[in-house]
Tab-separated table of C-alpha atoms and ligand atoms in Angstrom:
chain	number	residue	atom	x	y	z
A	202	UNK	CA	11.362	24.988	13.520
A	203	UNK	CA	8.926	22.093	13.974
A	204	UNK	CA	9.055	19.439	11.287
A	205	UNK	CA	6.098	19.626	8.958
A	206	UNK	CA	4.843	17.285	6.275
A	207	UNK	CA	2.940	18.913	3.444
A	208	UNK	CA	1.072	22.148	3.998
A	209	UNK	CA	-1.887	21.032	6.014
A	210	UNK	CA	-1.317	17.641	7.446
A	211	UNK	CA	0.024	18.448	10.885
A	212	UNK	CA	-2.293	21.359	11.670
A	213	UNK	CA	-5.485	20.621	9.782
A	214	UNK	CA	-8.470	22.667	10.900
A	215	UNK	CA	-10.307	19.491	11.908
A	216	UNK	CA	-7.515	18.230	14.123
A	217	UNK	CA	-8.550	16.976	17.493
A	218	UNK	CA	-6.215	15.550	20.056
A	219	UNK	CA	-6.121	11.795	20.223
A	220	UNK	CA	-7.663	11.481	23.655
A	221	UNK	CA	-10.831	13.495	22.945
A	222	UNK	CA	-14.020	11.682	22.037
A	223	UNK	CA	-15.367	12.775	18.671
A	224	UNK	CA	-18.015	11.439	16.310
A	225	UNK	CA	-18.306	11.512	12.519
A	226	UNK	CA	-21.684	11.318	10.819
A	227	UNK	CA	-21.864	10.194	7.195
A	228	UNK	CA	-22.816	7.199	5.102
A	229	UNK	CA	-20.347	4.583	6.292
A	230	UNK	CA	-19.114	1.437	4.576
A	231	UNK	CA	-16.541	-1.131	5.592
A	232	UNK	CA	-15.684	-4.766	5.022
A	233	UNK	CA	-15.945	-7.191	7.899
A	234	UNK	CA	-14.015	-10.379	8.472
A	235	UNK	CA	-16.057	-12.541	6.128
A	236	UNK	CA	-15.375	-10.820	2.822
A	237	UNK	CA	-12.517	-13.015	1.827
A	238	UNK	CA	-13.655	-14.221	-1.565
A	239	UNK	CA	-15.033	-12.749	-4.762
A	240	UNK	CA	-18.786	-12.201	-4.669
A	241	UNK	CA	-19.137	-12.549	-0.901
A	242	UNK	CA	-21.798	-9.940	-0.225
A	243	UNK	CA	-22.202	-10.766	3.436
A	244	UNK	CA	-18.811	-9.553	4.536
A	245	UNK	CA	-19.564	-5.874	4.739
A	246	UNK	CA	-21.590	-3.354	6.708
A	247	UNK	CA	-23.258	-0.242	5.351
A	248	UNK	CA	-24.996	2.516	7.265
A	249	UNK	CA	-26.767	5.034	5.014
A	250	UNK	CA	-26.829	7.432	7.984
A	251	UNK	CA	-24.015	6.191	10.139
A	252	UNK	CA	-21.971	7.385	13.074
A	253	UNK	CA	-18.354	6.584	13.824
A	254	UNK	CA	-17.330	7.377	17.388
A	255	UNK	CA	-13.611	7.787	18.005
A	256	UNK	CA	-11.713	8.028	21.253
A	257	UNK	CA	-7.998	7.870	21.965
A	258	UNK	CA	-7.260	7.459	18.269
A	259	UNK	CA	-9.341	4.283	18.057
A	260	UNK	CA	-12.855	3.366	17.044
A	261	UNK	CA	-15.148	3.342	20.058
A	262	UNK	CA	-18.408	2.570	18.259
A	263	UNK	CA	-19.869	2.331	14.775
A	264	UNK	CA	-23.492	2.041	13.732
A	265	UNK	CA	-26.698	3.819	12.803
A	266	UNK	CA	-26.562	7.506	13.679
A	267	UNK	CA	-29.982	7.622	15.422
A	268	UNK	CA	-29.305	5.342	18.410
A	269	UNK	CA	-25.610	6.219	18.652
A	270	UNK	CA	-26.287	9.963	18.807
A	271	UNK	CA	-28.510	9.270	21.818
A	272	UNK	CA	-25.993	6.973	23.439
A	273	UNK	CA	-23.159	9.439	22.952
A	274	UNK	CA	-25.151	12.628	23.579
A	275	UNK	CA	-22.804	15.554	24.216
A	276	UNK	CA	-20.023	14.183	22.004
A	277	UNK	CA	-19.003	16.706	19.338
A	278	UNK	CA	-20.054	15.563	15.870
A	279	UNK	CA	-18.534	16.404	12.495
A	280	UNK	CA	-21.159	15.869	9.805
A	281	UNK	CA	-20.232	14.958	6.240
A	282	UNK	CA	-23.420	15.135	4.180
A	283	UNK	CA	-23.179	13.644	0.665
A	284	UNK	CA	-20.128	11.677	1.690
A	285	UNK	CA	-19.140	8.068	2.192
A	286	UNK	CA	-16.773	7.341	5.050
A	287	UNK	CA	-14.614	4.262	4.445
A	288	UNK	CA	-11.550	2.728	6.112
A	289	UNK	CA	-8.252	4.248	4.968
A	290	UNK	CA	-6.738	2.465	1.991
A	291	UNK	CA	-3.828	0.082	2.482
A	292	UNK	CA	-1.252	0.232	-0.323
A	293	UNK	CA	0.681	-3.029	-0.171
A	294	UNK	CA	3.333	-2.072	-2.717
A	295	UNK	CA	4.795	1.341	-3.531
A	296	UNK	CA	8.237	2.893	-4.062
A	297	UNK	CA	9.299	6.005	-2.174
A	298	UNK	CA	11.974	7.067	-4.717
A	299	UNK	CA	9.818	6.795	-7.826
A	300	UNK	CA	7.443	9.767	-7.655
A	301	UNK	CA	9.494	11.507	-10.337
A	302	UNK	CA	9.485	8.594	-12.791
A	303	UNK	CA	5.717	8.250	-13.029
A	304	UNK	CA	4.608	8.502	-16.680
A	305	UNK	CA	8.009	7.739	-18.247
A	306	UNK	CA	7.447	6.663	-21.817
A	307	UNK	CA	8.134	3.627	-23.844
A	308	UNK	CA	9.869	0.815	-21.953
A	309	UNK	CA	9.038	-2.506	-20.375
A	310	UNK	CA	10.318	-3.573	-16.953
A	311	UNK	CA	14.068	-4.154	-17.349
A	312	UNK	CA	14.690	-1.227	-19.719
A	313	UNK	CA	12.390	0.965	-17.650
A	314	UNK	CA	14.498	0.209	-14.574
A	315	UNK	CA	17.789	1.137	-16.197
A	316	UNK	CA	16.515	4.071	-18.267
A	317	UNK	CA	14.369	5.851	-15.712
A	318	UNK	CA	14.283	4.254	-12.299
A	319	UNK	CA	17.914	3.770	-11.336
A	320	UNK	CA	18.844	7.367	-12.257
A	321	UNK	CA	15.960	8.660	-10.127
A	322	UNK	CA	16.972	6.456	-7.197
A	323	UNK	CA	20.590	7.634	-7.418
A	324	UNK	CA	19.449	11.141	-6.469
A	325	UNK	CA	18.427	9.843	-3.048
A	326	UNK	CA	22.080	9.884	-2.011
A	327	UNK	CA	21.430	13.600	-1.372
A	328	UNK	CA	19.616	13.877	1.987
A	329	UNK	CA	17.913	17.137	0.998
A	330	UNK	CA	16.483	15.496	-2.083
A	331	UNK	CA	15.362	12.502	-0.025
A	332	UNK	CA	13.687	14.746	2.560
A	333	UNK	CA	11.770	16.697	-0.070
A	334	UNK	CA	10.682	13.463	-1.717
A	335	UNK	CA	9.525	11.947	1.571
A	336	UNK	CA	7.281	14.951	2.214
A	337	UNK	CA	5.834	14.796	-1.274
A	338	UNK	CA	5.309	11.044	-1.042
A	339	UNK	CA	3.431	11.132	2.279
A	340	UNK	CA	1.361	14.060	1.133
A	341	UNK	CA	0.349	12.074	-1.954
A	342	UNK	CA	-0.659	9.079	0.160
A	343	UNK	CA	-2.825	11.262	2.380
A	344	UNK	CA	-4.544	13.166	-0.400
A	345	UNK	CA	-5.457	9.801	-1.926
A	346	UNK	CA	-6.940	8.434	1.294
A	347	UNK	CA	-4.120	5.946	1.870
A	348	UNK	CA	-3.441	5.566	5.570
A	349	UNK	CA	-1.111	2.560	5.595
A	350	UNK	CA	1.491	1.325	3.140
A	351	UNK	CA	4.288	-1.127	2.528
A	352	UNK	CA	7.099	0.896	1.008
A	353	UNK	CA	10.346	0.259	-0.861
A	354	UNK	CA	12.921	2.897	0.070
A	355	UNK	CA	16.058	3.498	-1.961
A	356	UNK	CA	19.296	1.650	-1.346
A	357	UNK	CA	20.353	4.513	0.967
A	358	UNK	CA	19.401	3.827	4.593
A	359	UNK	CA	18.938	7.573	5.234
A	360	UNK	CA	15.941	7.643	2.887
A	361	UNK	CA	14.125	5.050	4.967
A	362	UNK	CA	15.168	6.710	8.181
A	363	UNK	CA	13.686	9.989	6.986
A	364	UNK	CA	10.495	8.244	5.886
A	365	UNK	CA	10.066	6.691	9.321
A	366	UNK	CA	10.703	10.019	11.067
A	367	UNK	CA	7.993	11.719	9.017
A	368	UNK	CA	5.513	8.826	9.298
A	369	UNK	CA	5.980	8.720	13.055
A	370	UNK	CA	5.053	12.402	13.299
A	371	UNK	CA	1.852	11.627	11.421
A	372	UNK	CA	1.121	8.587	13.586
A	373	UNK	CA	0.909	6.597	10.366
A	374	UNK	CA	1.098	2.835	9.959
A	375	UNK	CA	4.013	2.147	7.635
A	376	UNK	CA	6.064	-0.919	6.770
A	377	UNK	CA	9.240	0.024	4.916
A	378	UNK	CA	12.760	-1.061	4.152
A	379	UNK	CA	15.997	-0.075	2.506
A	380	UNK	CA	16.524	-1.748	-0.873
A	381	UNK	CA	19.201	-4.472	-0.973
A	382	UNK	CA	21.015	-4.584	-4.300
A	383	UNK	CA	24.586	-5.777	-4.875
A	384	UNK	CA	24.677	-6.522	-8.603
A	385	UNK	CA	23.225	-5.669	-12.026
A	386	UNK	CA	22.622	-2.015	-11.236
A	387	UNK	CA	24.738	1.184	-11.489
A	388	UNK	CA	27.768	1.110	-9.153
A	389	UNK	CA	26.503	4.081	-7.075
A	390	UNK	CA	23.391	2.097	-6.199
A	391	UNK	CA	25.124	-1.088	-5.110
A	392	UNK	CA	25.694	-2.150	-1.555
A	393	UNK	CA	27.432	-5.368	-0.512
A	394	UNK	CA	25.925	-8.331	1.322
A	395	UNK	CA	27.543	-7.293	4.597
A	396	UNK	CA	26.741	-3.613	4.264
A	397	UNK	CA	23.146	-4.383	3.364
A	398	UNK	CA	22.911	-6.659	6.396
A	399	UNK	CA	24.459	-4.094	8.761
A	400	UNK	CA	22.377	-1.182	7.480
A	401	UNK	CA	19.137	-3.175	7.575
A	402	UNK	CA	19.921	-4.373	11.064
A	403	UNK	CA	20.517	-0.847	12.320
A	404	UNK	CA	17.201	0.297	10.816
A	405	UNK	CA	15.371	-2.674	12.331
A	406	UNK	CA	16.839	-1.928	15.750
A	407	UNK	CA	15.823	1.687	15.503
A	408	UNK	CA	12.391	1.457	13.905
A	409	UNK	CA	10.792	-1.975	13.854
A	410	UNK	CA	7.854	-2.076	16.240
A	411	UNK	CA	8.242	1.573	17.251
A	412	UNK	CA	4.674	2.885	17.468
A	413	UNK	CA	2.952	2.039	14.202
A	414	UNK	CA	6.139	1.473	12.212
A	415	UNK	CA	7.445	-1.877	11.015
A	416	UNK	CA	10.492	-2.951	9.035
A	417	UNK	CA	10.600	-5.012	5.842
A	418	UNK	CA	13.815	-6.624	4.620
A	419	UNK	CA	13.791	-5.488	0.980
A	420	UNK	CA	15.865	-7.282	-1.655
A	421	UNK	CA	14.795	-5.501	-4.865
A	422	UNK	CA	14.355	-8.754	-6.832
A	423	UNK	CA	16.384	-11.891	-7.411
A	424	UNK	CA	18.438	-10.519	-10.359
A	425	UNK	CA	19.913	-7.640	-8.332
A	426	UNK	CA	20.961	-9.635	-5.283
A	427	UNK	CA	23.744	-12.206	-5.195
A	428	UNK	CA	23.018	-15.526	-3.480
A	429	UNK	CA	25.168	-14.286	-0.576
A	430	UNK	CA	23.006	-11.220	-0.179
A	431	UNK	CA	19.802	-13.272	-0.328
A	432	UNK	CA	21.297	-15.532	2.352
A	433	UNK	CA	21.927	-12.586	4.644
A	434	UNK	CA	18.416	-11.300	4.009
A	435	UNK	CA	17.158	-14.704	5.162
A	436	UNK	CA	19.389	-14.455	8.214
A	437	UNK	CA	17.789	-11.133	9.159
A	438	UNK	CA	14.353	-12.738	8.929
A	439	UNK	CA	15.468	-15.554	11.211
A	440	UNK	CA	17.081	-13.182	13.687
A	441	UNK	CA	14.071	-10.868	13.872
A	442	UNK	CA	11.016	-13.104	13.688
A	443	UNK	CA	8.480	-10.324	13.253
A	444	UNK	CA	10.094	-8.279	10.463
A	445	UNK	CA	8.617	-8.521	6.977
A	446	UNK	CA	10.061	-9.446	3.627
A	447	UNK	CA	9.078	-7.496	0.517
A	448	UNK	CA	10.339	-8.062	-3.001
A	449	UNK	CA	9.207	-8.457	-6.623
A	450	UNK	CA	8.192	-11.806	-8.070
A	451	UNK	CA	7.326	-13.016	-11.546
A	452	UNK	CA	6.394	-9.664	-13.034
A	453	UNK	CA	7.546	-9.879	-16.659
A	454	UNK	CA	8.431	-12.765	-18.957
A	455	UNK	CA	11.849	-11.265	-19.709
A	456	UNK	CA	12.594	-11.022	-15.984
A	457	UNK	CA	11.453	-14.622	-15.506
A	458	UNK	CA	13.862	-15.825	-18.212
A	459	UNK	CA	16.715	-13.845	-16.643
A	460	UNK	CA	16.061	-15.368	-13.231
A	461	UNK	CA	16.154	-18.798	-14.903
A	462	UNK	CA	19.615	-18.002	-16.329
A	463	UNK	CA	20.953	-16.599	-13.047
A	464	UNK	CA	19.626	-19.420	-10.859
A	465	UNK	CA	19.542	-22.504	-13.131
A	466	UNK	CA	19.516	-24.853	-10.149
A	467	UNK	CA	16.157	-23.553	-8.887
A	468	UNK	CA	12.794	-25.055	-9.844
A	469	UNK	CA	10.996	-21.721	-10.143
A	470	UNK	CA	11.285	-18.015	-9.433
A	471	UNK	CA	9.679	-18.447	-6.009
A	472	UNK	CA	12.047	-21.315	-5.304
A	473	UNK	CA	14.976	-18.860	-5.549
A	474	UNK	CA	13.544	-16.918	-2.634
A	475	UNK	CA	12.521	-20.098	-0.815
A	476	UNK	CA	16.039	-21.489	-1.015
A	477	UNK	CA	17.255	-18.446	0.909
A	478	UNK	CA	14.576	-18.548	3.600
A	479	UNK	CA	12.623	-15.609	2.229
A	480	UNK	CA	9.206	-17.217	1.790
A	481	UNK	CA	7.096	-17.038	4.932
A	482	UNK	CA	3.901	-15.686	6.412
A	483	UNK	CA	5.290	-12.170	6.599
A	484	UNK	CA	6.485	-12.095	2.986
A	485	UNK	CA	4.738	-9.829	0.487
A	486	UNK	CA	5.528	-10.421	-3.175
A	487	UNK	CA	4.665	-7.744	-5.708
A	488	UNK	CA	3.024	-8.889	-8.962
A	489	UNK	CA	3.126	-12.711	-9.156
A	490	UNK	CA	1.655	-12.608	-12.651
A	491	UNK	CA	3.379	-15.570	-14.264
A	492	UNK	CA	3.342	-18.022	-11.373
A	493	UNK	CA	2.940	-21.748	-11.773
A	494	UNK	CA	0.373	-23.568	-9.654
A	495	UNK	CA	3.093	-25.038	-7.454
A	496	UNK	CA	4.312	-21.536	-6.635
A	497	UNK	CA	0.779	-20.351	-5.779
A	498	UNK	CA	0.287	-23.393	-3.570
A	499	UNK	CA	3.537	-22.678	-1.800
A	500	UNK	CA	2.505	-19.056	-1.169
A	501	UNK	CA	-0.821	-20.268	0.236
A	502	UNK	CA	0.853	-22.944	2.336
A	503	UNK	CA	3.088	-20.479	4.172
A	504	UNK	CA	0.515	-17.653	4.288
A	505	UNK	CA	2.541	-15.264	2.142
A	506	UNK	CA	0.770	-12.483	0.245
A	507	UNK	CA	0.743	-11.093	-3.279
A	508	UNK	CA	0.420	-7.373	-3.992
A	509	UNK	CA	-1.801	-6.996	-7.068
A	510	UNK	CA	-0.505	-3.989	-9.023
A	511	UNK	CA	-2.773	-3.682	-12.073
A	512	UNK	CA	-1.883	-0.116	-13.030
A	513	UNK	CA	1.813	-0.980	-13.138
A	514	UNK	CA	1.180	-4.256	-14.948
A	515	UNK	CA	-0.730	-2.484	-17.702
A	516	UNK	CA	1.707	0.416	-17.933
A	517	UNK	CA	4.810	-1.781	-18.315
A	518	UNK	CA	2.933	-4.332	-20.404
A	519	UNK	CA	3.892	-7.013	-17.887
A	520	UNK	CA	0.742	-9.132	-18.030
A	521	UNK	CA	-2.578	-9.840	-16.336
A	522	UNK	CA	-2.830	-11.238	-12.810
A	523	UNK	CA	-5.221	-14.172	-12.517
A	524	UNK	CA	-6.837	-13.079	-9.255
A	525	UNK	CA	-9.466	-15.804	-9.259
A	526	UNK	CA	-6.833	-18.514	-9.494
A	527	UNK	CA	-4.658	-17.030	-6.739
A	528	UNK	CA	-7.585	-16.554	-4.371
A	529	UNK	CA	-9.080	-19.943	-5.103
A	530	UNK	CA	-5.755	-21.512	-4.146
A	531	UNK	CA	-5.885	-19.586	-0.869
A	532	UNK	CA	-3.301	-16.862	-1.465
A	533	UNK	CA	-3.819	-13.603	0.448
A	534	UNK	CA	-3.968	-10.646	-1.952
A	535	UNK	CA	-3.712	-6.897	-1.372
A	536	UNK	CA	-3.597	-4.017	-3.828
A	537	UNK	CA	-0.469	-2.024	-4.664
A	538	UNK	CA	-0.208	1.156	-6.685
A	539	UNK	CA	3.455	0.367	-7.446
A	540	UNK	CA	4.232	4.005	-8.105
A	541	UNK	CA	6.213	4.836	-10.276
A	542	UNK	CA	5.514	1.956	-12.693
A	543	UNK	CA	1.958	2.381	-11.481
A	544	UNK	CA	0.538	5.607	-12.818
A	545	UNK	CA	-1.398	6.869	-9.805
A	546	UNK	CA	-1.198	7.069	-6.024
A	547	UNK	CA	-4.961	6.559	-6.002
A	548	UNK	CA	-6.279	3.208	-4.860
A	549	UNK	CA	-9.568	4.067	-6.565
A	550	UNK	CA	-7.848	4.398	-9.924
A	551	UNK	CA	-5.870	1.255	-9.205
A	552	UNK	CA	-9.133	-0.612	-8.558
A	553	UNK	CA	-10.462	0.671	-11.881
A	554	UNK	CA	-7.412	-0.877	-13.555
A	555	UNK	CA	-7.933	-4.069	-11.561
A	556	UNK	CA	-11.457	-4.283	-12.878
A	557	UNK	CA	-10.248	-3.944	-16.474
A	558	UNK	CA	-7.361	-6.396	-16.042
A	559	UNK	CA	-9.852	-8.947	-14.764
A	560	UNK	CA	-12.423	-8.177	-17.464
A	561	UNK	CA	-9.789	-9.120	-20.036
A	562	UNK	CA	-9.712	-12.563	-18.424
A	563	UNK	CA	-13.474	-12.987	-18.158
A	564	UNK	CA	-13.454	-12.221	-14.428
A	565	UNK	CA	-15.823	-9.617	-13.036
A	566	UNK	CA	-14.416	-7.878	-9.961
A	567	UNK	CA	-17.243	-7.273	-7.533
A	568	UNK	CA	-17.019	-3.712	-6.102
A	569	UNK	CA	-17.360	-4.880	-2.500
A	570	UNK	CA	-14.549	-7.310	-3.109
A	571	UNK	CA	-12.491	-4.553	-4.726
A	572	UNK	CA	-12.868	-2.359	-1.633
A	573	UNK	CA	-12.091	-5.387	0.488
A	574	UNK	CA	-8.787	-5.883	-1.353
A	575	UNK	CA	-7.856	-2.217	-0.918
A	576	UNK	CA	-8.633	-2.176	2.819
A	577	UNK	CA	-9.062	-5.344	4.889
A	578	UNK	CA	-7.322	-7.548	2.307
A	579	UNK	CA	-4.265	-5.280	2.450
A	580	UNK	CA	-4.378	-5.313	6.240
A	581	UNK	CA	-4.423	-9.126	6.185
A	582	UNK	CA	-1.525	-9.208	3.740
A	583	UNK	CA	0.429	-7.213	6.331
A	584	UNK	CA	-0.910	-9.241	9.289
A	585	UNK	CA	-2.266	-6.013	10.721
A	586	UNK	CA	-5.969	-6.847	10.504
A	587	UNK	CA	-6.275	-6.618	14.276
A	588	UNK	CA	-5.332	-2.922	14.006
A	589	UNK	CA	-6.447	-1.597	10.617
A	590	UNK	CA	-8.462	-2.516	7.518
A	591	UNK	CA	-11.944	-1.759	8.815
A	592	UNK	CA	-13.734	0.305	11.433
A	593	UNK	CA	-14.417	-2.367	14.031
A	594	UNK	CA	-14.317	-1.030	17.606
A	595	UNK	CA	-10.805	-1.120	19.014
A	596	UNK	CA	-9.052	-0.608	15.689
A	597	UNK	CA	-7.164	2.552	14.805
A	598	UNK	CA	-9.474	5.272	13.509
A	599	UNK	CA	-7.779	5.419	10.100
A	600	UNK	CA	-10.397	6.473	7.574
A	601	UNK	CA	-11.142	8.687	4.641
A	602	UNK	CA	-14.192	10.618	3.607
A	603	UNK	CA	-15.217	10.291	-0.034
A	604	UNK	CA	-17.155	13.185	-1.530
A	605	UNK	CA	-20.116	11.781	-3.451
A	606	UNK	CA	-20.475	15.083	-5.313
A	607	UNK	CA	-16.772	15.551	-6.072
A	608	UNK	CA	-17.330	16.123	-9.794
A	609	UNK	CA	-20.459	16.796	-11.845
A	610	UNK	CA	-20.084	13.426	-13.530
A	611	UNK	CA	-19.734	11.519	-10.249
A	612	UNK	CA	-22.694	13.373	-8.736
A	613	UNK	CA	-24.758	12.583	-11.818
A	614	UNK	CA	-23.830	8.917	-11.936
A	615	UNK	CA	-24.320	8.411	-8.203
A	616	UNK	CA	-27.791	9.937	-8.409
A	617	UNK	CA	-28.665	6.779	-10.377
A	618	UNK	CA	-27.061	4.351	-7.899
A	619	UNK	CA	-29.570	2.059	-6.220
A	620	UNK	CA	-27.256	0.195	-3.858
A	621	UNK	CA	-24.003	0.647	-1.982
A	622	UNK	CA	-22.466	-1.788	-4.425
A	623	UNK	CA	-23.340	0.502	-7.350
A	624	UNK	CA	-22.027	3.509	-5.453
A	625	UNK	CA	-18.726	1.787	-4.739
A	626	UNK	CA	-18.410	0.715	-8.347
A	627	UNK	CA	-18.985	4.213	-9.711
A	628	UNK	CA	-16.483	5.605	-7.183
A	629	UNK	CA	-13.775	3.138	-8.162
A	630	UNK	CA	-14.326	3.563	-11.890
A	631	UNK	CA	-14.722	7.360	-11.911
A	632	UNK	CA	-12.888	8.439	-8.776
A	633	UNK	CA	-9.388	9.554	-7.909
A	634	UNK	CA	-7.879	12.010	-5.441
A	635	UNK	CA	-10.588	14.560	-6.275
A	636	UNK	CA	-13.056	12.326	-4.428
A	637	UNK	CA	-11.082	12.304	-1.174
A	638	UNK	CA	-12.491	15.085	1.009
A	639	UNK	CA	-10.473	14.263	4.133
A	640	UNK	CA	-8.102	11.663	5.512
A	641	UNK	CA	-7.818	10.780	9.188
A	642	UNK	CA	-5.067	8.881	10.893
A	643	UNK	CA	-5.692	7.585	14.406
A	644	UNK	CA	-8.619	9.978	14.637
A	645	UNK	CA	-6.682	13.060	13.573
A	646	UNK	CA	-7.406	14.874	10.320
A	647	UNK	CA	-4.148	14.821	8.373
A	648	UNK	CA	-5.520	15.967	5.035
A	649	UNK	CA	-8.435	18.080	4.033
A	650	UNK	CA	-9.293	18.719	0.411
A	651	UNK	CA	-9.698	22.479	-0.037
A	652	UNK	CA	-12.139	21.799	-2.888
A	653	UNK	CA	-14.493	19.925	-0.543
A	654	UNK	CA	-15.568	23.159	1.190
A	655	UNK	CA	-16.281	23.675	4.903
A	656	UNK	CA	-17.930	20.828	6.795
B	1378	LIG	N1	11.348	-5.127	-10.280
B	1378	LIG	C1	12.520	-4.767	-9.699
B	1378	LIG	N2	12.504	-3.473	-9.349
B	1378	LIG	C2	11.304	-2.994	-9.681
B	1378	LIG	C3	10.686	-1.704	-9.571
B	1378	LIG	O1	11.260	-0.745	-9.069
B	1378	LIG	N3	9.419	-1.614	-10.044
B	1378	LIG	C4	8.745	-2.661	-10.591
B	1378	LIG	N4	7.503	-2.500	-11.027
B	1378	LIG	N5	9.318	-3.873	-10.716
B	1378	LIG	C5	10.565	-4.033	-10.276
B	1379	LIG	ZN1	7.495	-2.384	-7.435
């Protein structure tokens, strides 16, 4: 029996083979290279009646529909009226094994981990459970318009293996890794430094750089890895120059104090990772809420990125990320849902939380900048901006189609919108998976919202 992911993703009615030329007509928005800072309105392109031409899974052309329809006469066109086509979202921080712990009541980070998260992750020892969860997880990404993600697996290498198998079938861009954890967690979830090294190495050899898949060495966070394990993680990074590092950093005050007790010889939380060779251009640190200026400067200096996870930060009561400060110091920032501490797979809902987190600090997140963070910013955080993040010719045709009439309220509010900026803002404040009409990966429709009706 062929492997299938979700009910519609592999055989969607709009599927075309990758080599065919096909065009998509809709309003089209994307961020271009310039949109690196808050309030930069020049770094985007908007076509009220646009055409995206795709060939071989990549963008061939993008522009106004009128001239492009003439230039590409004879090319089949799928028309999405009342829709906004945008680049697929890039989720820079999410956990595969935590779909079942979303909306678990009452705890902050460390208690939440031991009460809810570790028990859920233990179940991944069962390959059938892991396989079912992988399918659910990828289906959730697609129905939320997310076409690329950086993913924490469980401590079990099979879970990551299964994730890569499924993502490869979808042609999806995924960076993932097995969690390294050799202390301060239930015995069934612990590996050892050597085992973690060997298992990570085998996964790297098998998956890193295969098609659109990449590997991230994944120590959970400093408290659950011994110095020996962190050392071996650093060794993997040295041995395989192009693999990534993903971990958590400075999320809650209680965690920060614990790290101080466990590593009294280190100047800061980031310095713990730095001392083990884990801070580099391909490092992505989730949260980074309570960083000192010296830590931000160090992140900027090496070109490391922070995954801003506002939904999770509000849900666990962890704190408010000072985005303006991080960006002004030159740190690359992407957006992470951080499911299951984050309460939604939707990047739109996550951007709504980002807006509110920043409002509480007197910062007003510009909607173009918000979409930048969730697309091109995420791509830059993963050093994949030459392949994804916007719809520039030559990039992968990873995009989603947002239904501007998805709900009566959205239709009503958008009828008042006078600019693309207003439209984007209403979508990010009011939207969620209901807004996503279709998701395409490398030019192939992998999700179609049954509620969106026929095209
Ligand atoms: N810190 C260490 N592990 C985790 C996790 O699974 N989720 C979050 N939000 N923070 C963490
Ligand atoms: Zn996390």
